[in-house]
XYZ file of C-alpha atoms in Angstrom:
581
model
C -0.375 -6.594 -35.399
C 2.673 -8.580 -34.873
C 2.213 -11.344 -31.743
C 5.931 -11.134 -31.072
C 8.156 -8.108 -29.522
C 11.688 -8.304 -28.769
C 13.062 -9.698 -25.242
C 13.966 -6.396 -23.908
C 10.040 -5.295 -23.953
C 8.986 -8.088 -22.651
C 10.782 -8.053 -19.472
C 10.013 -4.350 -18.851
C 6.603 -5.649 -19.488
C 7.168 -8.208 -16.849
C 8.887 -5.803 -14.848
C 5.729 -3.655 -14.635
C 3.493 -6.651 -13.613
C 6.012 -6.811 -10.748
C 5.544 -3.769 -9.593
C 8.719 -2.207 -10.630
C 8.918 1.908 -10.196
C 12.268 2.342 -10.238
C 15.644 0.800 -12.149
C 19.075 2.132 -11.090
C 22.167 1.899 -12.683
C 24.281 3.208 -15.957
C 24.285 2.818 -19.418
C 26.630 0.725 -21.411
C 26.315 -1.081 -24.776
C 25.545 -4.355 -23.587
C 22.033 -2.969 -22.090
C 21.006 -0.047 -24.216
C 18.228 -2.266 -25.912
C 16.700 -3.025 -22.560
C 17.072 0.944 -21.398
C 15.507 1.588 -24.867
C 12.386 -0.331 -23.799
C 12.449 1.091 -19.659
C 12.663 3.990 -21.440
C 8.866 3.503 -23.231
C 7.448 2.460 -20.075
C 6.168 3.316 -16.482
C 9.515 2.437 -15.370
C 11.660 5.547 -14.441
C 15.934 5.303 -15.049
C 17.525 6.710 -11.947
C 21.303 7.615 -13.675
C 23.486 7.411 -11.814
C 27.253 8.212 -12.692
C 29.049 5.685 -10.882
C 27.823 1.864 -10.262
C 28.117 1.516 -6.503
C 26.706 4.887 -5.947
C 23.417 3.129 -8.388
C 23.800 0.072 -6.475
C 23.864 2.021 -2.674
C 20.786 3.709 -3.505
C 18.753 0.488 -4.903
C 19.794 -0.775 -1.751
C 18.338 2.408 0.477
C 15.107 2.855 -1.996
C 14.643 -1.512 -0.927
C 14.667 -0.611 2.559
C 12.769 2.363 2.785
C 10.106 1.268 0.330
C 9.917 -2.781 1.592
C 9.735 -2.903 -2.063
C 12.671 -4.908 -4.219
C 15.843 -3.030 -5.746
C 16.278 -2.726 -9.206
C 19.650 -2.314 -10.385
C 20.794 -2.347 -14.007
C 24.871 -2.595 -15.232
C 26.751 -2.686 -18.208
C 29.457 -5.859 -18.684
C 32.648 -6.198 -17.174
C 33.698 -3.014 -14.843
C 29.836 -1.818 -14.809
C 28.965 -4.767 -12.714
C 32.682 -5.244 -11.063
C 32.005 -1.178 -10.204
C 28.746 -2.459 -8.235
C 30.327 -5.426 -6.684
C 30.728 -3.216 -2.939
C 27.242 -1.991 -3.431
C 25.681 -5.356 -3.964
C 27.684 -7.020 -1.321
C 26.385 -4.428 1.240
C 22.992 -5.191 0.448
C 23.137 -8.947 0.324
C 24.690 -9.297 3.894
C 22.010 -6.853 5.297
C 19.271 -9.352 3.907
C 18.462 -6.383 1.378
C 16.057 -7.727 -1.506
C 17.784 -6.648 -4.385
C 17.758 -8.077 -8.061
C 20.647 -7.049 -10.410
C 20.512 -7.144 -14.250
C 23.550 -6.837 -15.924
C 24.233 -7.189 -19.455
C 26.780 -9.300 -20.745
C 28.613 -10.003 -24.558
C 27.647 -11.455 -26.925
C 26.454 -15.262 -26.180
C 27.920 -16.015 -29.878
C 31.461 -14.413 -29.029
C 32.096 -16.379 -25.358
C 35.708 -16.680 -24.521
C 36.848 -14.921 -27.704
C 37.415 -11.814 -24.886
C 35.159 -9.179 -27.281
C 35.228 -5.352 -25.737
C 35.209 -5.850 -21.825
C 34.903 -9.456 -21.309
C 36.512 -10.725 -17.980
C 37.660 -13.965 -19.211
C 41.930 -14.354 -18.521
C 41.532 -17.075 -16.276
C 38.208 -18.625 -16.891
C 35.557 -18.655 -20.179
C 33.396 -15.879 -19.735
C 31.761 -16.560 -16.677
C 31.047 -12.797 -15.155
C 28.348 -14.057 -12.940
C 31.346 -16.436 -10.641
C 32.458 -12.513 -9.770
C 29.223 -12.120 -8.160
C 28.363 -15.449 -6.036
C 30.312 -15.606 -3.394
C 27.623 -12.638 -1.838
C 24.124 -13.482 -4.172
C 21.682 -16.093 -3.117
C 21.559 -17.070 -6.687
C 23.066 -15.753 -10.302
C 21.559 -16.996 -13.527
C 23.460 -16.690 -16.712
C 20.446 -16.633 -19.531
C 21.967 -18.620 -22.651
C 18.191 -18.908 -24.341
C 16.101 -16.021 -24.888
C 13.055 -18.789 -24.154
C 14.131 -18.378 -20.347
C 14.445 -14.879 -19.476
C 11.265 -14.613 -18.286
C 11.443 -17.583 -16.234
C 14.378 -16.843 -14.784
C 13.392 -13.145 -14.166
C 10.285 -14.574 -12.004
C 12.751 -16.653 -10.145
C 14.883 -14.072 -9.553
C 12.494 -11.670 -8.004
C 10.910 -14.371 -5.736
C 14.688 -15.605 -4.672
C 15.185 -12.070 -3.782
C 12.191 -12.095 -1.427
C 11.650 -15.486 -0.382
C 12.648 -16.597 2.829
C 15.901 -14.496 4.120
C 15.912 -11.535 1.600
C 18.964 -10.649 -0.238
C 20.521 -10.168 -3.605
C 20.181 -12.190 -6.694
C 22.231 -11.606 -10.699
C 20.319 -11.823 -13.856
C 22.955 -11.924 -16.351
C 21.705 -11.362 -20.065
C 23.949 -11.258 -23.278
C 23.118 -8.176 -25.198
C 22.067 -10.264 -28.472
C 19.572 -11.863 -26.023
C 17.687 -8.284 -24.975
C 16.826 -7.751 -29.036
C 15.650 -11.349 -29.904
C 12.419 -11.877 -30.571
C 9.612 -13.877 -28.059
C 5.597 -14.754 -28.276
C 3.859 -11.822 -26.612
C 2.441 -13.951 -24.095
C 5.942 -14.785 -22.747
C 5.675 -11.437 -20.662
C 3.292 -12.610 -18.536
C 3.460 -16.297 -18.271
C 5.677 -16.514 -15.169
C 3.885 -13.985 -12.956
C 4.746 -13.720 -8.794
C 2.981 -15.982 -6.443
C 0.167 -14.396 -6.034
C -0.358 -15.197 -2.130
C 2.788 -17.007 0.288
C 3.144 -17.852 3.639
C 5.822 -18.191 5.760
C 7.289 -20.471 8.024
C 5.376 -20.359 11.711
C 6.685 -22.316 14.887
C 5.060 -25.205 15.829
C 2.932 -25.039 19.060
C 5.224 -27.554 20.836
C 8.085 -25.216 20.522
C 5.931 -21.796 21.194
C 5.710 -23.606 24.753
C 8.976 -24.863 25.582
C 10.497 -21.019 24.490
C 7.896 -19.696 26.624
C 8.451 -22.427 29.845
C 11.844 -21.350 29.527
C 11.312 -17.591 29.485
C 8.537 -17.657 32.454
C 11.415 -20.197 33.880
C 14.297 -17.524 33.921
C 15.472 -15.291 36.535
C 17.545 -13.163 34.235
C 15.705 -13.608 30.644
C 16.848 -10.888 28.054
C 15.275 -10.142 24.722
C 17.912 -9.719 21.898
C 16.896 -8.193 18.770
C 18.681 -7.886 15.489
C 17.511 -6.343 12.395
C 15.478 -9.491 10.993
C 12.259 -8.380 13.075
C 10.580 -6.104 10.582
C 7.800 -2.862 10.966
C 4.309 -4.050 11.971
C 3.028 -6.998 14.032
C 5.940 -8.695 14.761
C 7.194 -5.445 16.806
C 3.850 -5.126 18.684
C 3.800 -8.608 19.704
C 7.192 -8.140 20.901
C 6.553 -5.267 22.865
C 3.703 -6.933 24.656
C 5.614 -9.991 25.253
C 8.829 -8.526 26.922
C 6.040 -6.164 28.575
C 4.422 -8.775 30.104
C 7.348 -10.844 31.305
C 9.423 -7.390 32.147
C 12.092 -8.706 30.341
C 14.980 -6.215 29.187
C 15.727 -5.803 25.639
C 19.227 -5.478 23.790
C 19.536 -4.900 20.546
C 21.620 -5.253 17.681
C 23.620 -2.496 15.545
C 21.363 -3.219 13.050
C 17.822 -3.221 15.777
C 18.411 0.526 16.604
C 15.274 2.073 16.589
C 13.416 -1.389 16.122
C 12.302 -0.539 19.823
C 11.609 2.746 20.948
C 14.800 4.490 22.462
C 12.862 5.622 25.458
C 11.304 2.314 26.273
C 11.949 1.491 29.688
C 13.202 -1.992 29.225
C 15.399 -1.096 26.098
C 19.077 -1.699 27.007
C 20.732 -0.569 24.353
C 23.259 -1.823 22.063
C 25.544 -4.700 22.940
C 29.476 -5.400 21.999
C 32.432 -3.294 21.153
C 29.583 0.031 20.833
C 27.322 -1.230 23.119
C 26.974 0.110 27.379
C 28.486 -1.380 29.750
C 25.357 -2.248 31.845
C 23.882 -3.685 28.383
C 27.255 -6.365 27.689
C 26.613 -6.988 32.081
C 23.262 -8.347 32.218
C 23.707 -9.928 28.427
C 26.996 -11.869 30.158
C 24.916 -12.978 33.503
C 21.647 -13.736 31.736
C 20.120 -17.180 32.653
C 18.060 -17.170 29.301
C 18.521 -15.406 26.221
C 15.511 -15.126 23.339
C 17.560 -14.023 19.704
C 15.582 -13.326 17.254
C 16.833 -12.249 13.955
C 20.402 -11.890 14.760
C 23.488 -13.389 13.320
C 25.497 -12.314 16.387
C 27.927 -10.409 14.468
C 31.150 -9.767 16.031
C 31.036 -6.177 17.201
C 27.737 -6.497 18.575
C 29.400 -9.914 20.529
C 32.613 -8.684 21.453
C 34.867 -11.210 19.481
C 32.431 -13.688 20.534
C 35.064 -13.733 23.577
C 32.787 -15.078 26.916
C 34.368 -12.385 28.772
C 32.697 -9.464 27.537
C 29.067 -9.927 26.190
C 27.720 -13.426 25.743
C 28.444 -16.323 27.565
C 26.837 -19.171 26.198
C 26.493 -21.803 27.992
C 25.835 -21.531 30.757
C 23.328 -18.985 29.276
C 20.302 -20.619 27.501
C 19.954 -19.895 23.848
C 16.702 -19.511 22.065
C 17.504 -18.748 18.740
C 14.770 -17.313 16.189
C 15.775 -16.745 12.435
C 14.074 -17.691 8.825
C 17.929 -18.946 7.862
C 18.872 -22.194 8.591
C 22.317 -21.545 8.807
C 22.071 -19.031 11.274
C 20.849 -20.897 13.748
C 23.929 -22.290 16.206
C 26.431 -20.485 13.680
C 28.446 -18.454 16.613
C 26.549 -19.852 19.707
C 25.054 -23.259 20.683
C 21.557 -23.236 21.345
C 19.117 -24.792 23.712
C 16.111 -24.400 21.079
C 16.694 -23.412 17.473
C 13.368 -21.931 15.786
C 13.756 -21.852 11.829
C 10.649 -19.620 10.899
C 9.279 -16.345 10.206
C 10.245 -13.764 13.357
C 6.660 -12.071 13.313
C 5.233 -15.067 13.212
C 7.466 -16.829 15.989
C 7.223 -13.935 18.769
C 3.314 -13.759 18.481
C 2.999 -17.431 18.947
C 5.744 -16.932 21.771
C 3.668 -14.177 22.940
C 0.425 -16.453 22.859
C 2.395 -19.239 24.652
C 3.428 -17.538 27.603
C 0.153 -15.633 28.034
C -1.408 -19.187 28.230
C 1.164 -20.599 30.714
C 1.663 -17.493 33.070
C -1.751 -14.908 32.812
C -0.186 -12.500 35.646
C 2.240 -10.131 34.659
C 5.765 -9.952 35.914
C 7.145 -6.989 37.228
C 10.614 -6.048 38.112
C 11.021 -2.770 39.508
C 14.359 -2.539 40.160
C 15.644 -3.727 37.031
C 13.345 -1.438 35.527
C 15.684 1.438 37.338
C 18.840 0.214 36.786
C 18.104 0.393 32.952
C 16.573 3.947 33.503
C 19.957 4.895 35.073
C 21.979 4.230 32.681
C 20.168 5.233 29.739
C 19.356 8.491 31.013
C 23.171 8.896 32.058
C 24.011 7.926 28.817
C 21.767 10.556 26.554
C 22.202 13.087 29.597
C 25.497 12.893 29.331
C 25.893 13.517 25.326
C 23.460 15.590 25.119
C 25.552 17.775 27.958
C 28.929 17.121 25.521
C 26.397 18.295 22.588
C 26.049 21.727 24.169
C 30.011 22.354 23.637
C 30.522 25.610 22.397
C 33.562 24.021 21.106
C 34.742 24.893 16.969
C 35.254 22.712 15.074
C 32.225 20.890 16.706
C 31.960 17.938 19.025
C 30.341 14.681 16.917
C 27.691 14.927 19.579
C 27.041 18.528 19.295
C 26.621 17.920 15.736
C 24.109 15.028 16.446
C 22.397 17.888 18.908
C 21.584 20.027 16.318
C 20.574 17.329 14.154
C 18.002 15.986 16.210
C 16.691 19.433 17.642
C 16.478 21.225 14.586
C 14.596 18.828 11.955
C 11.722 16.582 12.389
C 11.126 14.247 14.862
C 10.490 11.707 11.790
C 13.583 12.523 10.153
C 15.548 9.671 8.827
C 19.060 9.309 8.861
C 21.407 7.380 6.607
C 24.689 6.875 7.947
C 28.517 5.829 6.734
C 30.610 4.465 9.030
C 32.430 6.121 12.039
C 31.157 8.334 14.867
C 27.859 9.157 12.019
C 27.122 5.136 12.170
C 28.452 3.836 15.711
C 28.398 7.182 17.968
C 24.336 7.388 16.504
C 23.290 4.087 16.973
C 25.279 4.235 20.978
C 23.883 7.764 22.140
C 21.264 9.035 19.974
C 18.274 9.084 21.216
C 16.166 8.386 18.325
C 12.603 9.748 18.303
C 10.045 7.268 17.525
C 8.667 8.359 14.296
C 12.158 8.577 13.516
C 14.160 5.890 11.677
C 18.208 4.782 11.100
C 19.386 3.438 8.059
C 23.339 2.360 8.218
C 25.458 -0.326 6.372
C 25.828 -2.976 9.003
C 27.412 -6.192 7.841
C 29.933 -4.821 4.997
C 30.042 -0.918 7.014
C 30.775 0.182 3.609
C 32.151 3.382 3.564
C 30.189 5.530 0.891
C 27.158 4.078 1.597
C 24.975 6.997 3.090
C 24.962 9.617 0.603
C 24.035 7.255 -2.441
C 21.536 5.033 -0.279
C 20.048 8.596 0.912
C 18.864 8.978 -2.387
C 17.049 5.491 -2.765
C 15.497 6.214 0.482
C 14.133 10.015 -0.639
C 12.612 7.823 -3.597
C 10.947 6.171 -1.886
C 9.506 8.256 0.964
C 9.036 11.776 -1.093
C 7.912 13.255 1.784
C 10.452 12.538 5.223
C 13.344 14.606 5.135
C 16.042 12.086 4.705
C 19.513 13.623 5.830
C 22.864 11.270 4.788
C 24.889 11.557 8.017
C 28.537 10.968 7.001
C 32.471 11.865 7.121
C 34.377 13.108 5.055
C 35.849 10.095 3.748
C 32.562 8.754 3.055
C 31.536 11.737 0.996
C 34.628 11.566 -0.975
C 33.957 8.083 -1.943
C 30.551 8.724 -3.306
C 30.776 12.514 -4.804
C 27.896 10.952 -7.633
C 25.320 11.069 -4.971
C 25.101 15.053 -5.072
C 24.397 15.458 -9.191
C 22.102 12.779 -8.838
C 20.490 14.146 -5.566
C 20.359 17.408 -8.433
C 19.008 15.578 -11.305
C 15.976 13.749 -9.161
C 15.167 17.053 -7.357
C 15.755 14.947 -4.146
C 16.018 17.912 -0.975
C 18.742 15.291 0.746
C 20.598 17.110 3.507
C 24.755 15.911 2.742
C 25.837 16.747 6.511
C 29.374 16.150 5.715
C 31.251 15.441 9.372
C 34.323 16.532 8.586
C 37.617 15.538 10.650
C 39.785 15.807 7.315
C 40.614 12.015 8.329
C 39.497 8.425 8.491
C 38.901 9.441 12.014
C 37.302 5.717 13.541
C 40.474 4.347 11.957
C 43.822 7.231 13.266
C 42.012 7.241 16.563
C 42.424 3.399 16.490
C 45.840 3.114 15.394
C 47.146 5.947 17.703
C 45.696 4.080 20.233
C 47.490 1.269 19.640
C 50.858 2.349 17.775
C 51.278 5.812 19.605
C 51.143 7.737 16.171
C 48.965 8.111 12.850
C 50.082 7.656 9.558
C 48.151 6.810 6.309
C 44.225 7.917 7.943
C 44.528 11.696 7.979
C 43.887 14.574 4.673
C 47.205 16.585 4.493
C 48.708 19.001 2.049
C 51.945 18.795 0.712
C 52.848 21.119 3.627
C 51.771 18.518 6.186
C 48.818 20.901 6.856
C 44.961 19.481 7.327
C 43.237 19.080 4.114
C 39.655 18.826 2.664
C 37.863 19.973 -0.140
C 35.127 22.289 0.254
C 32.104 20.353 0.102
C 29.589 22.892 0.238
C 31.372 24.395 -2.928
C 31.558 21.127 -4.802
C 27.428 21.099 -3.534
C 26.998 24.366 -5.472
C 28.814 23.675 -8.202
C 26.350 20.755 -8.916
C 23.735 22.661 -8.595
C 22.812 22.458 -5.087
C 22.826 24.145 -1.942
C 25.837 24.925 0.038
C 26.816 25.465 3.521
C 30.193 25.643 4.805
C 29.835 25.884 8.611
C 32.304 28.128 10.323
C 30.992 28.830 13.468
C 29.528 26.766 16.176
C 25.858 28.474 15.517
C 25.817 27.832 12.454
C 25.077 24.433 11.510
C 21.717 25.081 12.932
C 20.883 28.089 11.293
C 22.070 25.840 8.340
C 19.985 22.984 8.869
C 16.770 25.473 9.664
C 17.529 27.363 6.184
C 17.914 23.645 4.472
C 14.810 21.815 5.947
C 12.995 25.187 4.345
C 14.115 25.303 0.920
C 13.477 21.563 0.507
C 16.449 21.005 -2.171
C 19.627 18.863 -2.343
C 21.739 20.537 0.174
C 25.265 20.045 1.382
C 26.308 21.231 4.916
C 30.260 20.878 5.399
C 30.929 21.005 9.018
C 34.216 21.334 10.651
C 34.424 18.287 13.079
C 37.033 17.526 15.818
C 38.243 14.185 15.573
C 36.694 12.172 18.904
C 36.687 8.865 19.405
C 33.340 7.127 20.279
C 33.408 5.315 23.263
C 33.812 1.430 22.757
C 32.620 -0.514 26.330
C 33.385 -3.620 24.999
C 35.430 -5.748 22.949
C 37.120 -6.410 19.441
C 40.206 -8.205 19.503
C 41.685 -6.170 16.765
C 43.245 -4.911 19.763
C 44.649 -7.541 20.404
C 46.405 -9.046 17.549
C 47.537 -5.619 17.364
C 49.638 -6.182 20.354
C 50.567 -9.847 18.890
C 47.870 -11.444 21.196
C 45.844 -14.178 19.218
C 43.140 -16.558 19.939
């Protein structure tokens, strides 16, 4: 029995010892040894027939599952085709480990079949780091192996995000010692970085301290402990809590001292208090600039003379948009329950503030009241909200949604009252459109049995049409609910706003006439389900019939284009009106 096997097995083999379930991508020469090997393994190939859309749904099967993404490409436009995909994941702190095959290592910078080399040797991986924490370029078989271990805990380690393996094909078919496979295995047991005591008290003098603390959370607090301790800290203190784009649903909607959403989405009464608070605990947030307003100290954040703790795992985070009073590099679970623990020590009796407690209660229930009350519109084409309506009454209160971008991303996470078994998955730092329906299908991977529905337009759809024959090929029962304005609606709302007309956003015939393609067709003609919705009950009646049958579906529903309401700030506006800062 030989003691050798070829490089290719021997990283699926490692692969497997990692845990690996799942591998996305496409074929292409440059990998077909290493698919050959996946393909006499544990591992299943998820094809998919367009990079990104293989890249999207690494990304939503990483989320869902807590688990790393897996995402294989050929050279040249295979991985250039997953460059948006990648990116998305990367500035959402989505672990995610790309493989991508590459020519020859004999034939560098001779520009063999797809090499991206006209203004530099060969160096595909330089295409990929301005967004990956790290790319290796193997050049000796001997490494693989090590580098695939470092890959994997580069992914995970610290701030998650995405990492590039790049492999030359001749590489994949060389030979290595058996044992290679598993000499680099994961650490088998880390910790992360806790808070030291000294700075557990001074966050929690200053907190006990403040006469108008606030809680914000961004999307760096993860399921579990971290949340609980949270919960009983801001519980105990009555502080209010605003959250991020990315926090929605991080909280429970319903909690009485969750504000909502801050910035250009967020409430008014949210951006208020988060302007006149004395004392400000962030904790996994990068302050991105919708959720700050343009960082202008007129709208949402006004720092000083607010006092800035500042919680995150990434260095660089910390004082990036916003000076801080106390800076806390470490692990956010492990920082709010020694925060927790701190002020419990200093201050046993609990604080209550009543009528903060109703001014919050106000305005959320004014808020959901009120689109819930634009959701019963017996309006066609439908309201957004009346859409969301059905959505949320019709299907399980654990339902998760995937969203694009426009009123499916920012009208949800504003004034959707999400249940709380329920969960929201959107593209927050890149708001790539075509994100939902591809990440959908990671997401259905990896939770079998939660009906996942992909929330998006119509442009968002169009740019990821793959996601339905895959949704076919998996058997994945994904509900497409295609909001369809037959526009970029976010965007012609935006510039009719500001230039009086549209041009450039909306779907048109040659006749000038509104124009979309009949989704729920195209959904059949793949194989799945397909419902175009022509009247106002329908959608439900849709949705009912859908959640039933349990197989890909796609519900095309006629949509009026609505803005969503934007309280705050983004000074888009004005630069559009030749106003810079």
């Amino acid at each position: 029995m030989s003691d050798t096997k070829t490089a290719a097995e021997a990283l699926v083999e490692q692969l497997e010892a990692y845990g690996v379930e799942y591998i996305f991508g496409t074929c292409g020469h440059t990998n077909i040894a290493l698919l050959d090997a996946i393909g006499r393994s544990s591992i299943e190939f998820v094809i998919a027939r367009h990079e990104q859309a293989a890249a999207h749904a690494a990304d939503g099967y990483a989320r869902a599952s807590g688990k790393v993404g897996v995402l294989l490409v050929h050279v040249g436009p295979g991985m250039m085709n997953a460059v948006t995909g990648v990116a998305t994941a990367a500035l959402d702190s989505v672990p995610l480990v790309t493989i991508a095959g590459d020519v020859p290592s004999y034939m560098y910078g001779r520009h063999p079949h797809q090499e991206v080399n006209l203004h530099a040797d060969a160096d595909q991986t330089a295409i990929y780091r301005p967004f990956v924490k790290r790319a290796w370029h193997v050049h000796r078989v001997e490494d693989l192996p090590r580098f695939t271990e470092r890959a994997f805990w580069t992914a995970t380690a610290g701030r998650p995000g995405t990492v590039l393996l790049d492999v030359p094909m001749d590489l994949f078919s060389r030979p290595l010692p058996d044992a290679r496979a598993t000499a680099f295995p994961l650490p088998a047991a880390t910790t992360a970085p806790a808070l030291t005591a000294a700075d557990a008290e001074r966050a929690a003098e200053l907190l006990i301290g403040a006469e108008r603390p606030l809680v914000y959370l961004g999307g760096g607090l993860g399921p579990g402990d971290g949340r609980k301790a949270l919960l009983a800290l801001v519980e105990h203190l009555d502080i209010p809590v605003a959250h991020s784009l990315m926090a929605k649903g991080a909280l429970p909607d319903q909690h009485p001292l969750v504000m909502g959403m801050t910035g250009f989405w967020g409430l008014e009464v949210t951006n208020t208090y988060a302007l006149e608070a004395d004392v400000v605990l962030a904790i996994g947030t990068r302050f991105a600039e919708t959720d700050a307003s343009s960082w202008n100290p007129a709208y949402t954040w006004r720092v000083p003379p607010t006092r800035l703790i500042q919680i995150d795992i990434d260095p660089a985070e910390i004082g990036r948009n916003y000076p801080v009073e106390l800076g806390i590099v470490a692990d956010a679970t492990h920082a709010v329950r020694a925060v927790d623990e701190a002020v419990r020590r200093a201050a046993p009796q609990a604080v209550r503030r009543p009528a903060l407690r109703e001014q919050i209660r106000a305005a959320r229930t004014a808020l959901f009241e009120g689109s819930i009350e634009r959701g019963r519109s017996e309006q066609f084409p439908l309201r957004p909200e009346r859409i969301l309506l059905d959505v949320r009454e019709t299907l399980p209160p654990d339902t998760i949604l995937v969203t694009d971008v426009g009123w499916n991303k920012n009208g949800v996470a504003q004034c959707y009252p999400l249940p709380p078994e329920g969960r929201f998955i959107t593209p927050g730092g890149a708001s790539t459109m075509g994100f939902g329906p591809a990440a959908a299908l990671g997401v259905q991977l990896a939770l079998p049995e939660r009906v996942v529905v992909a929330l998006v337009g119509d442009g968002g759809m169009s740019a990821q049409l793959p996601a339905v024959p895959m949704a076919v090929e998996r058997g994945l029962p994904v509900l497409f609910v295609v909001m369809n304005n037959r526009a970029h609606g976010t965007i012609a709302d935006l510039q009719a706003a500001n230039y009086g007309r549209e041009y450039g956003c909306t779907f048109t015939d040659p006749d000038g006439r509104p124009y979309s393609p009949d989704f729920a067709a195209f959904g059949r003609a793949c194989g799945a389900d397909g419902y175009l919705i022509e009247r106002v009950e329908d959608l439900r009646d849709a949705l009912l019939t859908a959640h039933r049958r349990r197989r890909p579906a796609v519900l095309d529903v006629a949509m009026v284009n609505e803005p969503v309401p934007t309280p705050g700030h983004w000074n888009i506006k004005d630069i559009y009106h030749g106003v810079f800062e």
